[in-house]
Amino acid sequence: MAAIDKVRVLIVGDSGVGKTSLAHLICYNEPIANPYWTIGCSVQTKLHEYKAGTPSEKPFFVELWDIGGWSAHRNSRSIFYNPTHGIILVHDLTNRKSQQNLHKWLAEILNRDESSAGNEYDPEQFVGTSIPMLVIGTKMNLAQAAPELSRRRSSTIAEECAADEINLDCTQAKHLAPGTSNAVKMSRFFDKVIERKYYSRESSQPSTPVSMERRRQAGAGHFTKFLHMS
Amino acid sequence: MFELIIFEIVGILNTSSRYFHWKLGLYAILFVLVVVLPFYIAYFTVSNIKLVAQFRVVLTLASWLVFLYFFWKTGDQFPILSPKHGVLSIEQCIGRIGVIGVTLMAVLSGFGAVNYPYTSMAYFLRTVSDADIQMLERRLMQTMDMIVMKKKRIALAEKEMRQRATMNRSQGGGIWGMVKSLTSSGSNENLNQLKQDALAHEELSRQLFLESVDLHNEQATINIVFDRVGKVDPVTRGIEIAVNYLGIQFDDAIFCYQVRFWSQHISFWLIGIMIITSIRGLLITLTKFFYAIASSKSSNVIVLCLAEIMGMYFVSSVLLIRMNMPPEYRSIITEVLGDLQFNFYHRWFDVIFLISALSSIGFLYIAHKQAPEKSGIY
């Protein structure tokens, strides 16, 4: 077990959006039986094959730190944020506010070293960050009533951070079954996280090549586009 | 309704119109408390139960009737009936609401009276330092690391089991297969042990996290508590003493005109302040309670329950205010609320207050005995 390296991914979002169900679905490929409020933090581990299917395939442990979303625990949450190699932002497709609050979550994680006095949202600070991010919208089955609406207002936070976006329903295992586009995006995200931690250090360039390339692509007309869910 | 009490003392409106407004307000409150709120509570509670979605309305009506039945039954036990009145009169309803409300108030005030000095004393004696918080946080992170390690071992063991299972199937049975299945069952028990350990560690991590939340909050509000304790308690205590003193005085003193004039205003102000502080205390407690137990499913029920409790609280506090008012003002209340046995309420309130105060003292003592074990950690 000591031979397998590990990376740490935070799952954050408002209370009740489905982070615990999502972590359970990712790790065990089956929906969680009776979810309960997360007090503090609950950790799930997944054994992920980096570059699966290629000769350089290597197993890594992905630790999913699912942080409880209660605002009352804000002060004490900060001990879980350091160190982190990837962030999964979860919002509820039936609740527009939970998507807007993702900005605050990101600010809380990234500003953990500074004082939390200022709540202004500055989009500039997210562009330079090099932590890979993934935005997931849950409860898609409940949001089926207005599918065009949810597709039209594609999440702005995913655009700003040049992150991938997935919409799914955590109570159905088929949404993350191997081979679906969701599963492909998920494993691509994990690969990016592992690459960022273990392999980008070996490159000679000073700034991480991943984020700069992303920025260029995002500026040049959004062709790294949010493969919308079918 | 409290405005009506104030008007009574100051003597603004005409007597008969005052009477009319009393009655109106009272009927309205009673209707809301007895009919509307329990109906809504029952409706939402029944909606939460997933099994019987179709029969919602029928079940709601049934549970509302059950509620009325228990409401009536509790009234029979207490000496609040007087033979003059019939069965379905307002006095019956008020009587029952009064009993429940008074019980509730007494329990809450008993608990509050004991708990408040206890917590303020706890804040005084136990100063929280940064080193304590950091030590607690380090313990929490150690526990989380152990959880992660256990989960990794579980994941590895499960993967191994799956690989072994596929290998077994491909190799077929025989003695070798039986030996392999024996070893795999051994690792199965190991797996269960690991899972149990992980669960225990998770529980511990939750407790530690909650403690660290408490410590953070304590650190932040310790000065505010100092100020609040200085301002609130002596005020309420002073008011109670003053009101009792004035009440006793007016019963047997010799009146001169100036005293009578001042007594009106003083009692008016004192009652106003008492009302304000008691309402404020109640709202603060209820808000904290609400935040602690809110969830998406049951928040409707909780809001309605709180509204019902507050309604009963108000009605019974009107009853009890009468105890604190000088006799000439009691007449209107006595007239409106009917011929209830007020003395019974006063005695009942005192009894329940004593019981709840003593039991909360007992609980706090037990909790305090366990606390020194925890404070040794800091």
XYZ file of C-alpha atoms in Angstrom, chain A:
230
model
C 0.000 0.000 0.000
C 2.906 2.331 0.642
C 3.929 1.965 -2.962
C 0.772 3.587 -4.337
C 0.794 7.368 -4.481
C -2.194 9.463 -3.585
C -3.825 12.715 -4.541
C -6.413 14.693 -2.659
C -9.564 16.086 -4.203
C -12.010 18.291 -2.319
C -15.734 18.023 -2.952
C -17.434 21.270 -1.947
C -20.846 22.792 -2.375
C -23.863 24.014 -0.469
C -25.547 21.882 2.125
C -27.829 19.268 0.629
C -26.733 19.352 -3.016
C -25.555 15.742 -2.957
C -21.826 15.716 -2.320
C -21.898 12.611 -0.154
C -24.074 10.769 -2.652
C -21.704 11.794 -5.398
C -18.609 10.588 -3.548
C -20.294 7.300 -2.817
C -21.299 6.903 -6.445
C -17.786 7.635 -7.671
C -16.116 5.181 -5.307
C -18.533 2.293 -5.214
C -20.430 2.667 -8.487
C -23.720 2.360 -6.736
C -26.058 4.913 -5.153
C -25.882 5.530 -1.458
C -28.603 3.855 0.612
C -29.535 6.510 3.177
C -27.615 9.722 2.994
C -27.302 11.876 6.057
C -25.948 15.339 6.703
C -22.187 15.407 6.676
C -20.771 16.806 9.887
C -17.186 17.831 9.400
C -15.685 15.826 6.606
C -16.110 12.335 5.227
C -13.401 10.735 3.136
C -13.826 8.123 0.431
C -10.966 6.596 -1.492
C -10.941 5.379 -5.035
C -8.272 3.368 -6.712
C -7.874 5.105 -10.035
C -5.848 3.833 -12.947
C -3.859 6.701 -14.348
C -3.785 6.560 -18.128
C -5.858 3.410 -18.174
C -5.487 1.351 -21.274
C -2.019 2.569 -22.118
C 1.303 0.894 -21.401
C 2.142 3.552 -18.783
C -0.918 2.675 -16.718
C -0.360 3.161 -13.007
C -2.731 2.947 -10.051
C -3.207 5.955 -7.824
C -5.321 6.539 -4.757
C -7.746 9.404 -5.172
C -8.965 10.647 -1.798
C -12.314 12.362 -2.066
C -12.704 14.726 0.885
C -16.384 15.500 1.089
C -16.724 18.604 3.248
C -19.986 19.315 4.997
C -21.700 22.423 3.657
C -23.087 23.973 6.837
C -22.376 27.667 7.144
C -22.172 27.368 10.908
C -18.978 25.376 10.620
C -17.200 27.883 8.422
C -14.389 28.684 10.786
C -13.474 25.112 11.481
C -13.588 23.874 7.911
C -10.347 25.500 6.913
C -8.185 22.750 8.369
C -9.404 20.372 5.671
C -8.390 22.596 2.790
C -4.662 22.189 2.924
C -3.173 20.555 0.852
C -5.474 19.994 -2.067
C -4.709 18.875 -5.584
C -8.135 19.096 -7.191
C -11.538 20.597 -6.533
C -14.950 19.247 -7.476
C -17.624 21.936 -7.220
C -21.100 20.531 -6.761
C -24.322 22.422 -7.291
C -27.968 21.506 -7.431
C -29.609 21.820 -10.818
C -32.946 22.609 -9.205
C -31.492 25.430 -7.127
C -29.923 28.339 -8.949
C -28.536 29.847 -5.750
C -26.339 26.839 -5.083
C -24.561 27.544 -8.342
C -23.961 31.166 -7.483
C -22.616 30.171 -4.108
C -19.900 28.146 -5.798
C -17.984 31.376 -6.221
C -17.962 31.853 -2.478
C -16.847 28.287 -1.940
C -13.979 28.698 -4.312
C -12.995 31.951 -2.677
C -13.089 30.301 0.728
C -10.813 27.479 -0.383
C -8.347 29.596 -2.287
C -8.167 32.369 0.282
C -7.683 30.109 3.203
C -4.429 31.789 4.102
C -5.838 35.298 4.104
C -8.432 36.741 6.372
C -12.011 36.125 5.354
C -13.061 39.728 5.785
C -13.613 40.586 2.156
C -16.451 38.839 0.379
C -16.040 40.526 -2.955
C -15.854 38.248 -5.841
C -12.891 38.878 -8.102
C -12.867 36.745 -11.216
C -9.257 37.530 -11.857
C -8.048 35.483 -8.953
C -9.532 32.309 -10.332
C -7.844 32.569 -13.689
C -4.370 32.234 -12.350
C -5.050 29.293 -10.154
C -3.692 26.049 -11.402
C -5.689 23.577 -9.361
C -7.788 21.438 -11.702
C -11.496 21.852 -11.207
C -14.639 20.025 -12.187
C -18.182 21.328 -11.913
C -20.948 18.809 -11.334
C -24.662 19.519 -11.345
C -26.778 17.019 -9.414
C -30.430 16.062 -9.188
C -30.785 16.069 -12.928
C -33.834 13.834 -12.690
C -35.667 16.537 -10.754
C -34.611 19.237 -13.180
C -35.965 17.413 -16.222
C -38.970 19.682 -16.269
C -36.975 22.448 -17.983
C -34.095 20.842 -19.819
C -33.665 23.701 -22.273
C -33.415 26.226 -19.519
C -30.762 24.317 -17.646
C -28.794 23.901 -20.819
C -29.009 27.508 -21.857
C -27.759 28.962 -18.633
C -24.609 26.895 -18.624
C -22.702 27.564 -15.505
C -20.616 30.673 -15.595
C -18.201 29.365 -13.034
C -17.219 26.537 -15.334
C -16.488 29.045 -18.066
C -14.453 31.284 -15.832
C -12.290 28.521 -14.491
C -12.123 26.647 -17.778
C -13.401 23.591 -15.994
C -15.326 20.655 -17.330
C -18.943 20.310 -16.442
C -21.054 17.240 -15.766
C -24.763 17.026 -15.012
C -25.999 13.826 -13.471
C -28.321 12.134 -11.056
C -26.583 10.616 -8.065
C -29.243 8.015 -7.475
C -28.595 6.162 -10.710
C -25.423 4.221 -11.219
C -25.704 4.308 -14.978
C -24.750 7.995 -15.076
C -21.207 7.154 -14.136
C -20.997 3.710 -15.647
C -17.698 3.031 -17.395
C -17.849 4.092 -21.006
C -20.336 6.925 -20.648
C -19.191 10.411 -21.458
C -19.551 11.353 -17.807
C -17.169 8.623 -16.765
C -14.743 9.720 -19.440
C -14.797 13.296 -18.187
C -14.387 12.135 -14.604
C -11.363 10.004 -15.340
C -9.899 12.743 -17.474
C -10.249 15.065 -14.506
C -8.536 12.607 -12.187
C -5.753 12.137 -14.701
C -5.310 15.883 -14.835
C -5.099 16.072 -11.060
C -2.496 13.313 -10.907
C -0.553 14.827 -13.749
C -0.595 18.218 -12.116
C 0.796 16.819 -8.895
C 3.294 14.250 -10.012
C 4.275 14.915 -13.572
C 4.175 18.645 -14.152
C 6.974 19.111 -11.660
C 9.274 17.141 -13.899
C 8.741 19.527 -16.778
C 11.190 22.372 -17.144
C 8.658 25.164 -17.681
C 8.163 27.414 -14.666
C 4.416 27.883 -14.863
C 2.179 24.920 -15.217
C 1.520 24.219 -18.845
C -1.988 22.970 -18.180
C -3.528 26.205 -16.985
C -1.851 28.383 -19.595
C -2.999 26.183 -22.388
C -6.487 26.255 -20.951
C -6.527 29.997 -20.828
C -5.450 30.278 -24.436
C -8.075 27.867 -25.554
C -10.811 29.517 -23.549
C -9.930 32.898 -24.959
C -9.802 31.640 -28.535
C -13.444 30.963 -28.885
C -14.605 28.329 -26.449
C -13.867 25.315 -28.488
C -12.893 23.397 -25.349
C -16.555 23.424 -24.823
C -18.716 21.964 -22.197
C -19.743 18.764 -23.711
C -23.285 18.985 -22.590
C -24.994 16.030 -21.148
C -27.206 13.989 -23.316
